[in-house]
CSV table of N, CA and C in Angstrom, one decimal:
chain,number,residue,atom,x,y,z
X,1,UNK,N,136.9,111.7,93.4
X,1,UNK,CA,137.0,110.5,92.8
X,1,UNK,C,137.8,110.7,91.6
X,2,UNK,N,138.7,109.8,91.4
X,2,UNK,CA,139.6,110.0,90.4
X,2,UNK,C,139.0,109.5,89.0
X,3,UNK,N,139.5,109.9,87.8
X,3,UNK,CA,139.0,109.6,86.4
X,3,UNK,C,138.9,108.2,86.2
X,4,UNK,N,139.9,107.4,86.8
X,4,UNK,CA,140.0,105.9,86.6
X,4,UNK,C,138.9,105.3,87.3
X,5,UNK,N,138.6,105.8,88.6
X,5,UNK,CA,137.4,105.3,89.3
X,5,UNK,C,136.1,105.4,88.7
X,6,UNK,N,135.7,106.8,88.1
X,6,UNK,CA,134.6,107.1,87.6
X,6,UNK,C,134.3,106.1,86.3
X,7,UNK,N,135.5,106.0,85.5
X,7,UNK,CA,135.3,105.2,84.5
X,7,UNK,C,135.1,103.7,84.8
X,8,UNK,N,135.6,103.3,85.9
X,8,UNK,CA,135.3,101.9,86.3
X,8,UNK,C,133.7,101.8,86.7
X,9,UNK,N,133.1,102.8,87.4
X,9,UNK,CA,131.7,102.7,87.7
X,9,UNK,C,130.9,102.8,86.4
X,10,UNK,N,131.3,103.7,85.4
X,10,UNK,CA,130.6,103.9,84.3
X,10,UNK,C,130.7,102.5,83.5
X,11,UNK,N,131.6,102.0,83.4
X,11,UNK,CA,131.9,100.6,82.7
X,11,UNK,C,130.9,99.5,83.3
X,12,UNK,N,131.0,99.4,84.6
X,12,UNK,CA,130.2,98.5,85.3
X,12,UNK,C,128.6,98.7,85.1
X,13,UNK,N,128.4,100.0,85.1
X,13,UNK,CA,126.8,100.5,85.0
X,13,UNK,C,126.4,100.2,83.5
X,14,UNK,N,127.3,100.5,82.6
X,14,UNK,CA,127.0,100.2,81.1
X,14,UNK,C,126.8,98.7,80.8
X,15,UNK,N,127.7,97.9,81.4
X,15,UNK,CA,127.8,96.4,81.0
X,15,UNK,C,126.7,95.7,81.9
X,16,UNK,N,126.6,96.0,83.2
X,16,UNK,CA,125.7,95.2,84.0
X,16,UNK,C,124.6,95.8,84.6
X,17,UNK,N,124.4,97.2,84.4
X,17,UNK,CA,123.4,98.0,85.2
X,17,UNK,C,122.0,97.6,84.9
X,18,UNK,N,121.5,97.4,83.7
X,18,UNK,CA,120.2,97.0,83.4
X,18,UNK,C,119.8,95.6,84.1
X,19,UNK,N,120.6,94.5,83.9
X,19,UNK,CA,120.5,93.5,84.5
X,19,UNK,C,120.5,93.4,85.9
X,20,UNK,N,121.3,94.2,86.6
X,20,UNK,CA,121.6,94.4,88.0
X,20,UNK,C,120.3,95.0,88.5
X,21,UNK,N,119.7,96.0,87.9
X,21,UNK,CA,118.5,96.6,88.3
X,21,UNK,C,117.3,95.8,88.1
X,22,UNK,N,117.1,94.9,87.1
X,22,UNK,CA,116.0,94.1,87.0
X,22,UNK,C,116.3,92.9,88.1
X,23,UNK,N,117.3,92.5,88.4
X,23,UNK,CA,117.5,91.5,89.6
X,23,UNK,C,117.2,92.3,91.0
X,24,UNK,N,117.6,93.4,91.1
X,24,UNK,CA,117.4,94.3,92.2
X,24,UNK,C,115.8,94.5,92.4
X,25,UNK,N,115.1,94.7,91.3
X,25,UNK,CA,113.6,94.9,91.4
X,25,UNK,C,113.0,93.6,91.8
X,26,UNK,N,113.5,92.5,91.4
X,26,UNK,CA,112.8,91.3,91.9
X,26,UNK,C,113.1,91.0,93.3
X,27,UNK,N,114.4,91.3,93.8
X,27,UNK,CA,114.6,91.1,95.1
X,27,UNK,C,114.0,92.0,96.0
X,28,UNK,N,113.6,93.2,95.6
X,28,UNK,CA,112.9,94.1,96.5
X,28,UNK,C,111.3,94.1,96.3
X,29,UNK,N,110.8,93.1,95.6
X,29,UNK,CA,109.5,92.9,95.6
X,29,UNK,C,108.8,93.9,94.7
X,30,UNK,N,109.5,94.5,93.8
X,30,UNK,CA,108.9,95.3,92.7
X,30,UNK,C,109.1,96.9,93.2
X,31,UNK,N,109.7,97.1,94.5
X,31,UNK,CA,109.9,98.5,94.9
X,31,UNK,C,111.1,99.0,94.2
X,32,UNK,N,110.9,99.9,93.2
X,32,UNK,CA,111.8,100.4,92.4
X,32,UNK,C,113.0,101.4,93.2
X,33,UNK,N,112.4,102.0,94.1
X,33,UNK,CA,113.3,102.8,94.9
X,33,UNK,C,114.2,102.1,95.7
X,34,UNK,N,113.7,101.1,96.4
X,34,UNK,CA,114.6,100.2,97.1
X,34,UNK,C,115.7,99.5,96.1
X,35,UNK,N,115.2,99.1,94.8
X,35,UNK,CA,115.9,98.5,93.9
X,35,UNK,C,117.2,99.5,93.5
X,36,UNK,N,116.9,100.7,93.4
X,36,UNK,CA,117.8,101.6,92.9
X,36,UNK,C,118.9,101.7,94.1
X,37,UNK,N,118.5,101.7,95.4
X,37,UNK,CA,119.3,101.9,96.5
X,37,UNK,C,120.2,100.6,96.5
X,38,UNK,N,119.7,99.4,96.2
X,38,UNK,CA,120.5,98.2,96.1
X,38,UNK,C,121.6,98.3,95.0
X,39,UNK,N,121.2,98.7,93.9
X,39,UNK,CA,122.2,98.9,92.8
X,39,UNK,C,123.2,99.7,93.1
X,40,UNK,N,122.9,100.9,93.7
X,40,UNK,CA,123.8,101.9,94.1
X,40,UNK,C,124.8,101.3,95.2
X,41,UNK,N,124.2,100.7,96.2
X,41,UNK,CA,125.2,100.2,97.2
X,41,UNK,C,126.1,99.0,96.5
X,42,UNK,N,125.6,98.3,95.6
X,42,UNK,CA,126.2,97.1,95.1
X,42,UNK,C,127.4,97.8,94.2
X,43,UNK,N,127.2,98.7,93.5
X,43,UNK,CA,128.3,99.5,92.6
X,43,UNK,C,129.2,100.1,93.5
X,44,UNK,N,128.7,100.6,94.7
X,44,UNK,CA,129.7,101.3,95.6
X,44,UNK,C,130.6,100.4,96.2
X,45,UNK,N,130.2,99.2,96.7
X,45,UNK,CA,131.0,98.1,97.1
X,45,UNK,C,131.9,97.7,96.1
X,46,UNK,N,131.6,97.6,94.8
X,46,UNK,CA,132.5,97.2,93.8
X,46,UNK,C,133.6,98.2,93.7
X,47,UNK,N,133.2,99.4,93.8
X,47,UNK,CA,134.4,100.6,93.6
X,47,UNK,C,135.2,100.5,94.9
X,48,UNK,N,134.6,100.2,96.1
X,48,UNK,CA,135.5,100.2,97.2
X,48,UNK,C,136.5,99.0,97.1
X,49,UNK,N,136.1,97.8,96.6
X,49,UNK,CA,136.9,96.7,96.6
X,49,UNK,C,137.1,96.2,95.1
X,50,UNK,N,137.8,96.9,94.2
X,50,UNK,CA,138.0,96.5,93.0
X,50,UNK,C,138.6,95.4,92.7
X,51,UNK,N,139.4,94.7,93.7
X,51,UNK,CA,140.0,93.4,93.4
X,51,UNK,C,139.0,92.2,93.2
X,52,UNK,N,137.8,92.5,93.6
X,52,UNK,CA,136.8,91.5,93.3
X,52,UNK,C,136.3,91.5,92.0
X,53,UNK,N,136.7,92.5,91.1
X,53,UNK,CA,136.2,92.5,89.8
X,53,UNK,C,137.3,91.8,88.9
X,54,UNK,N,138.3,91.3,89.5
X,54,UNK,CA,139.3,90.6,88.7
X,54,UNK,C,138.6,89.3,88.1
X,55,UNK,N,138.8,89.2,86.7
X,55,UNK,CA,138.2,88.0,86.1
X,55,UNK,C,138.7,86.7,86.4
X,56,UNK,N,139.8,86.6,87.0
X,56,UNK,CA,140.5,85.5,87.5
X,56,UNK,C,139.8,85.0,88.8
X,57,UNK,N,139.0,85.9,89.5
X,57,UNK,CA,138.3,85.4,90.7
X,57,UNK,C,137.0,84.8,90.4
X,58,UNK,N,136.6,85.0,89.3
X,58,UNK,CA,135.2,84.7,88.8
X,58,UNK,C,134.4,85.7,88.2
X,59,UNK,N,133.2,85.6,87.8
X,59,UNK,CA,132.5,86.3,86.9
X,59,UNK,C,132.0,87.5,87.7
X,60,UNK,N,132.1,88.9,87.2
X,60,UNK,CA,131.9,90.0,87.8
X,60,UNK,C,130.4,90.1,87.9
X,61,UNK,N,129.4,89.8,87.0
X,61,UNK,CA,128.1,89.8,87.2
X,61,UNK,C,127.6,89.0,88.3
X,62,UNK,N,128.1,87.7,88.5
X,62,UNK,CA,127.8,86.8,89.5
X,62,UNK,C,128.1,87.5,90.8
X,63,UNK,N,129.1,88.2,91.0
X,63,UNK,CA,129.6,88.9,92.2
X,63,UNK,C,128.6,90.1,92.5
X,64,UNK,N,128.3,90.7,91.4
X,64,UNK,CA,127.4,91.9,91.6
X,64,UNK,C,126.0,91.4,92.0
X,65,UNK,N,125.5,90.3,91.4
X,65,UNK,CA,124.1,89.8,91.8
X,65,UNK,C,124.4,89.2,93.2
X,66,UNK,N,125.3,88.5,93.6
X,66,UNK,CA,125.2,88.0,94.9
X,66,UNK,C,125.4,89.1,95.9
X,67,UNK,N,126.0,90.1,95.8
X,67,UNK,CA,126.3,91.4,96.7
X,67,UNK,C,124.8,91.9,96.7
X,68,UNK,N,124.1,92.1,95.7
X,68,UNK,CA,122.8,92.9,95.7
X,68,UNK,C,121.9,91.9,96.6
X,69,UNK,N,122.0,90.6,96.3
X,69,UNK,CA,121.2,89.7,97.2
X,69,UNK,C,121.5,89.8,98.6
X,70,UNK,N,122.6,89.8,98.9
X,70,UNK,CA,123.1,89.7,100.3
X,70,UNK,C,122.5,91.2,100.9
X,71,UNK,N,122.9,92.2,100.0
X,71,UNK,CA,122.3,93.5,100.6
X,71,UNK,C,120.8,93.5,100.9
X,72,UNK,N,120.0,92.8,100.0
X,72,UNK,CA,118.6,92.8,100.2
X,72,UNK,C,118.2,92.0,101.3
X,73,UNK,N,119.0,91.0,101.7
X,73,UNK,CA,118.6,90.2,102.8
X,73,UNK,C,119.0,90.9,104.1
X,74,UNK,N,120.0,91.7,104.1
X,74,UNK,CA,120.4,92.4,105.3
X,74,UNK,C,119.2,93.4,105.5
X,75,UNK,N,118.9,94.1,104.5
X,75,UNK,CA,117.8,95.2,104.6
X,75,UNK,C,116.6,94.5,105.3
X,76,UNK,N,116.2,93.3,104.8
X,76,UNK,CA,115.0,92.7,105.1
X,76,UNK,C,115.1,92.3,106.6
X,77,UNK,N,116.4,91.9,107.0
X,77,UNK,CA,116.6,91.5,108.3
X,77,UNK,C,116.5,92.9,109.3
X,78,UNK,N,117.0,93.8,108.8
X,78,UNK,CA,116.9,95.2,109.6
X,78,UNK,C,115.5,95.6,109.8
X,79,UNK,N,114.7,95.5,108.8
X,79,UNK,CA,113.2,95.9,108.7
X,79,UNK,C,112.4,95.0,109.8
X,80,UNK,N,112.9,93.6,109.7
X,80,UNK,CA,112.0,92.6,110.4
X,80,UNK,C,112.3,92.8,112.1
X,81,UNK,N,113.4,93.4,112.4
X,81,UNK,CA,113.7,93.4,113.8
X,81,UNK,C,113.1,94.8,114.4
X,82,UNK,N,112.7,95.8,113.5
X,82,UNK,CA,112.3,97.1,114.0
X,82,UNK,C,110.9,96.9,114.5
X,83,UNK,N,110.4,97.6,115.5
X,83,UNK,CA,109.1,97.9,115.8
X,83,UNK,C,108.4,98.7,114.9
X,84,UNK,N,107.3,98.3,114.4
X,84,UNK,CA,106.4,99.2,113.3
X,84,UNK,C,106.0,100.3,114.1
X,85,UNK,N,105.8,101.4,113.2
X,85,UNK,CA,105.4,102.7,113.6
X,85,UNK,C,103.8,102.7,114.0
X,86,UNK,N,103.5,103.3,115.0
X,86,UNK,CA,102.0,103.2,115.4
X,86,UNK,C,101.4,104.6,115.0
X,87,UNK,N,100.4,104.6,114.4
X,87,UNK,CA,99.8,105.8,113.9
X,87,UNK,C,98.4,105.9,114.6
X,88,UNK,N,98.1,106.9,115.3
X,88,UNK,CA,96.8,107.1,115.9
X,88,UNK,C,96.3,108.5,115.8
X,89,UNK,N,95.0,108.8,116.0
X,89,UNK,CA,94.5,110.0,115.9
X,89,UNK,C,94.4,110.7,117.3
X,90,UNK,N,94.9,110.0,118.3
X,90,UNK,CA,94.8,110.5,119.6
X,90,UNK,C,96.1,111.0,120.0
X,91,UNK,N,96.2,112.1,120.7
X,91,UNK,CA,97.4,112.6,121.3
X,91,UNK,C,97.8,111.8,122.4
X,92,UNK,N,99.0,111.4,122.7
X,92,UNK,CA,99.3,110.6,123.9
X,92,UNK,C,99.2,111.5,125.2
X,93,UNK,N,99.0,110.9,126.3
X,93,UNK,CA,98.7,111.7,127.4
X,93,UNK,C,100.2,112.0,127.9
X,94,UNK,N,100.4,113.2,128.6
X,94,UNK,CA,101.7,113.6,129.0
X,94,UNK,C,101.9,112.7,130.2
X,95,UNK,N,103.3,112.5,130.4
X,95,UNK,CA,103.6,111.7,131.7
X,95,UNK,C,103.2,112.4,132.9
X,96,UNK,N,102.7,111.6,133.9
X,96,UNK,CA,102.4,112.2,135.2
X,96,UNK,C,103.6,112.8,135.9
X,97,UNK,N,103.4,114.1,136.3
X,97,UNK,CA,104.4,115.0,136.8
X,97,UNK,C,104.4,114.9,138.4
X,98,UNK,N,105.6,114.8,138.8
X,98,UNK,CA,105.8,114.9,140.4
X,98,UNK,C,105.2,116.2,141.0
X,99,UNK,N,104.6,115.9,142.1
X,99,UNK,CA,103.9,117.1,142.7
X,99,UNK,C,104.9,118.0,143.1
X,100,UNK,N,104.6,119.2,143.4
X,100,UNK,CA,105.4,120.4,143.8
X,100,UNK,C,106.2,120.0,145.2
X,101,UNK,N,105.6,119.2,146.1
X,101,UNK,CA,106.5,119.0,147.2
X,101,UNK,C,107.6,118.2,147.0
X,102,UNK,N,107.3,117.1,146.1
X,102,UNK,CA,108.4,116.2,145.7
X,102,UNK,C,109.6,117.0,145.0
X,103,UNK,N,109.2,117.9,144.1
X,103,UNK,CA,110.3,118.7,143.6
X,103,UNK,C,111.0,119.6,144.5
X,104,UNK,N,110.2,120.2,145.4
X,104,UNK,CA,111.0,121.1,146.3
X,104,UNK,C,111.9,120.3,147.2
X,105,UNK,N,111.5,119.1,147.8
X,105,UNK,CA,112.4,118.3,148.4
X,105,UNK,C,113.7,117.9,147.7
X,106,UNK,N,113.4,117.6,146.5
X,106,UNK,CA,114.4,117.2,145.6
X,106,UNK,C,115.4,118.2,145.4
X,107,UNK,N,115.0,119.6,145.1
X,107,UNK,CA,115.7,120.6,145.0
X,107,UNK,C,116.5,121.0,146.1
X,108,UNK,N,116.0,120.9,147.4
X,108,UNK,CA,116.7,121.1,148.5
X,108,UNK,C,117.8,120.1,148.7
X,109,UNK,N,117.5,118.9,148.5
X,109,UNK,CA,118.5,117.7,148.8
X,109,UNK,C,119.8,118.0,147.7
X,110,UNK,N,119.4,118.4,146.5
X,110,UNK,CA,120.4,118.6,145.5
X,110,UNK,C,121.3,119.8,145.9
X,111,UNK,N,120.6,120.8,146.4
X,111,UNK,CA,121.3,122.2,146.8
X,111,UNK,C,122.2,121.8,148.1
X,112,UNK,N,121.7,121.0,148.9
X,112,UNK,CA,122.6,120.6,150.1
X,112,UNK,C,123.9,119.7,149.5
X,113,UNK,N,123.6,118.8,148.7
X,113,UNK,CA,124.7,118.1,148.2
X,113,UNK,C,125.6,118.9,147.4
X,114,UNK,N,125.3,120.0,146.6
X,114,UNK,CA,126.0,120.8,146.0
X,114,UNK,C,126.9,121.5,147.0
X,115,UNK,N,126.3,121.9,148.1
X,115,UNK,CA,127.0,122.7,149.2
X,115,UNK,C,128.2,121.9,149.8
X,116,UNK,N,128.1,120.6,149.7
X,116,UNK,CA,129.0,119.7,150.3
X,116,UNK,C,130.4,119.6,149.2
X,117,UNK,N,130.1,120.0,148.2
X,117,UNK,CA,131.2,119.7,147.2
X,117,UNK,C,132.3,120.9,147.3
X,118,UNK,N,133.5,120.8,146.7
X,118,UNK,CA,134.5,121.8,146.7
X,118,UNK,C,133.8,123.0,145.9
X,119,UNK,N,134.4,124.2,146.0
X,119,UNK,CA,134.0,125.3,145.3
X,119,UNK,C,134.1,125.1,143.9
X,120,UNK,N,135.3,124.5,143.4
X,120,UNK,CA,135.6,124.4,141.9
X,120,UNK,C,134.6,123.4,141.3
X,121,UNK,N,134.3,122.4,142.1
X,121,UNK,CA,133.4,121.3,141.4
X,121,UNK,C,131.9,121.9,141.5
X,122,UNK,N,131.6,122.7,142.4
X,122,UNK,CA,130.1,123.3,142.5
X,122,UNK,C,130.0,124.3,141.4
X,123,UNK,N,131.0,125.1,141.2
X,123,UNK,CA,131.1,126.2,140.2
X,123,UNK,C,130.8,125.7,138.8
X,124,UNK,N,131.5,124.6,138.4
X,124,UNK,CA,131.5,124.1,137.2
X,124,UNK,C,130.1,123.3,136.9
X,125,UNK,N,129.6,122.7,137.9
X,125,UNK,CA,128.1,122.2,137.8
X,125,UNK,C,127.2,123.1,137.6
X,126,UNK,N,127.3,124.2,138.3
X,126,UNK,CA,126.4,125.4,138.3
X,126,UNK,C,126.3,126.0,136.8
X,127,UNK,N,127.6,126.4,136.4
X,127,UNK,CA,127.7,126.8,135.1
X,127,UNK,C,127.1,125.9,134.0
X,128,UNK,N,127.6,124.7,134.0
X,128,UNK,CA,127.1,123.8,132.9
X,128,UNK,C,125.8,123.2,133.0
X,129,UNK,N,125.4,122.9,134.2
X,129,UNK,CA,124.0,122.4,134.3
X,129,UNK,C,122.9,123.3,134.6
X,130,UNK,N,123.2,124.1,135.5
X,130,UNK,CA,122.1,125.1,136.0
X,130,UNK,C,122.0,126.4,135.1
X,131,UNK,N,123.0,126.8,134.7
X,131,UNK,CA,123.1,128.0,133.9
X,131,UNK,C,122.9,127.6,132.3
X,132,UNK,N,123.3,126.3,132.1
X,132,UNK,CA,123.0,125.8,130.6
X,132,UNK,C,124.2,126.3,129.7
X,133,UNK,N,125.4,126.7,130.2
X,133,UNK,CA,126.6,127.1,129.3
X,133,UNK,C,127.2,125.9,128.6
X,134,UNK,N,127.8,126.2,127.6
X,134,UNK,CA,128.6,125.0,127.0
X,134,UNK,C,129.9,125.2,127.8
X,135,UNK,N,130.7,124.2,127.4
X,135,UNK,CA,132.1,124.1,127.8
X,135,UNK,C,132.9,125.2,127.7
X,136,UNK,N,132.9,125.8,126.5
X,136,UNK,CA,133.7,127.0,126.1
X,136,UNK,C,133.1,128.2,126.9
X,137,UNK,N,131.8,128.4,127.0
X,137,UNK,CA,131.2,129.5,127.9
X,137,UNK,C,131.6,129.3,129.2
X,138,UNK,N,131.4,128.1,129.8
X,138,UNK,CA,131.8,128.0,131.2
X,138,UNK,C,133.4,128.2,131.6
X,139,UNK,N,134.1,127.7,130.5
X,139,UNK,CA,135.5,127.9,130.6
X,139,UNK,C,135.9,129.6,130.7
X,140,UNK,N,135.2,130.3,129.8
X,140,UNK,CA,135.4,131.7,129.8
X,140,UNK,C,135.0,132.4,130.9
X,141,UNK,N,133.8,131.9,131.6
X,141,UNK,CA,133.3,132.5,132.9
X,141,UNK,C,134.2,132.2,134.0
X,142,UNK,N,134.7,130.9,134.1
X,142,UNK,CA,135.5,130.4,135.1
X,142,UNK,C,136.9,130.8,135.1
X,143,UNK,N,137.4,131.2,133.9
X,143,UNK,CA,138.6,131.6,133.6
X,143,UNK,C,139.7,130.5,133.7
X,144,UNK,N,139.2,129.3,133.1
X,144,UNK,CA,140.0,128.1,133.1
X,144,UNK,C,139.9,127.5,131.7
X,145,UNK,N,141.0,126.6,131.2
X,145,UNK,CA,140.8,126.0,129.8
X,145,UNK,C,139.6,125.2,129.8
X,146,UNK,N,139.1,125.0,128.5
X,146,UNK,CA,138.0,124.0,128.3
X,146,UNK,C,138.1,122.6,128.9
X,147,UNK,N,139.4,122.1,128.7
X,147,UNK,CA,139.8,120.9,129.1
X,147,UNK,C,139.5,120.7,130.6
X,148,UNK,N,139.9,121.6,131.3
X,148,UNK,CA,139.8,121.7,132.8
X,148,UNK,C,138.3,121.7,133.1
X,149,UNK,N,137.4,122.3,132.4
X,149,UNK,CA,136.0,122.4,132.6
X,149,UNK,C,135.5,120.8,132.5
X,150,UNK,N,136.0,120.3,131.4
X,150,UNK,CA,135.6,118.8,131.1
X,150,UNK,C,135.9,118.0,132.3
X,151,UNK,N,137.2,117.9,132.7
X,151,UNK,CA,137.7,117.1,133.7
X,151,UNK,C,136.9,117.3,135.1
X,152,UNK,N,136.8,118.8,135.4
X,152,UNK,CA,136.2,119.0,136.6
X,152,UNK,C,134.7,118.5,136.7
X,153,UNK,N,134.1,118.7,135.5
X,153,UNK,CA,132.7,118.3,135.5
X,153,UNK,C,132.6,116.6,135.6
X,154,UNK,N,133.6,116.0,135.1
X,154,UNK,CA,133.5,114.5,135.4
X,154,UNK,C,133.7,114.2,136.8
X,155,UNK,N,134.7,114.7,137.4
X,155,UNK,CA,135.0,114.6,138.8
X,155,UNK,C,133.9,115.1,139.7
X,156,UNK,N,133.3,116.3,139.4
X,156,UNK,CA,132.3,116.9,140.2
X,156,UNK,C,131.0,116.1,140.2
X,157,UNK,N,130.7,115.4,139.0
X,157,UNK,CA,129.5,114.5,139.0
X,157,UNK,C,129.9,113.1,139.8
X,158,UNK,N,130.9,112.7,139.8
X,158,UNK,CA,131.3,111.6,140.6
X,158,UNK,C,131.3,112.0,142.1
X,159,UNK,N,131.8,112.9,142.6
X,159,UNK,CA,131.7,113.5,143.9
X,159,UNK,C,130.2,113.8,144.3
X,160,UNK,N,129.3,114.4,143.4
X,160,UNK,CA,128.0,114.6,143.7
X,160,UNK,C,127.2,113.2,144.0
X,161,UNK,N,127.6,112.3,143.2
X,161,UNK,CA,126.9,111.1,143.2
X,161,UNK,C,127.3,110.3,144.6
X,162,UNK,N,128.7,110.5,145.1
X,162,UNK,CA,129.0,110.0,146.4
X,162,UNK,C,128.2,110.6,147.4
X,163,UNK,N,128.2,112.0,147.4
X,163,UNK,CA,127.5,112.8,148.4
X,163,UNK,C,126.1,112.4,148.5
X,164,UNK,N,125.4,112.3,147.4
X,164,UNK,CA,124.0,111.8,147.5
X,164,UNK,C,123.8,110.5,148.1
X,165,UNK,N,124.8,109.6,147.6
X,165,UNK,CA,124.8,108.1,148.3
X,165,UNK,C,124.9,108.3,149.8
X,166,UNK,N,125.9,109.1,150.2
X,166,UNK,CA,126.1,109.3,151.8
X,166,UNK,C,124.8,109.9,152.4
X,167,UNK,N,124.0,110.6,151.5
X,167,UNK,CA,122.9,111.2,152.2
X,167,UNK,C,121.7,110.3,152.2
X,168,UNK,N,121.9,109.2,151.5
X,168,UNK,CA,120.9,108.2,151.4
X,168,UNK,C,120.0,108.3,150.2
X,169,UNK,N,120.3,109.1,149.2
X,169,UNK,CA,119.6,109.4,148.0
X,169,UNK,C,119.9,108.2,147.1
X,170,UNK,N,118.9,107.5,146.5
X,170,UNK,CA,119.1,106.4,145.6
X,170,UNK,C,118.5,106.7,144.4
X,171,UNK,N,119.0,106.0,143.2
X,171,UNK,CA,118.2,106.1,141.9
X,171,UNK,C,118.9,107.2,141.1
């Protein structure tokens, strides 16, 4: 931040800070932490858009108060659309797991589908998904550039999806 910018923020804080904070406390229903956040964001916006502070455009304090009010309304709207957190003393039950037979059939199906892919597509999927290697690690193991690993992975997944569709696997 330049000295000029810092001076602008200090001047705004000195001249309007107390009144803006009192306004923000009222807007936040007495929540001082939220009021501090509102003041900080309001001053940050004034710093980002210094042209709004031109006295010919209107009162600086009215712009600051209006901006703080709009920020408070936006925060209220964001909170009102969120689902509240549920607190309970009980640990949730784990999701039901597929039985071993289903997993075995799924593994065989995927193995068969992988066998139908080209060697380069199969190798990149095995390295990235089954061996858990990063793009850089897979590239080093396969002896190709990382960009090649990325594009092969993209096309390999497309091919695998088509092979599974041909095999009648859905979902």
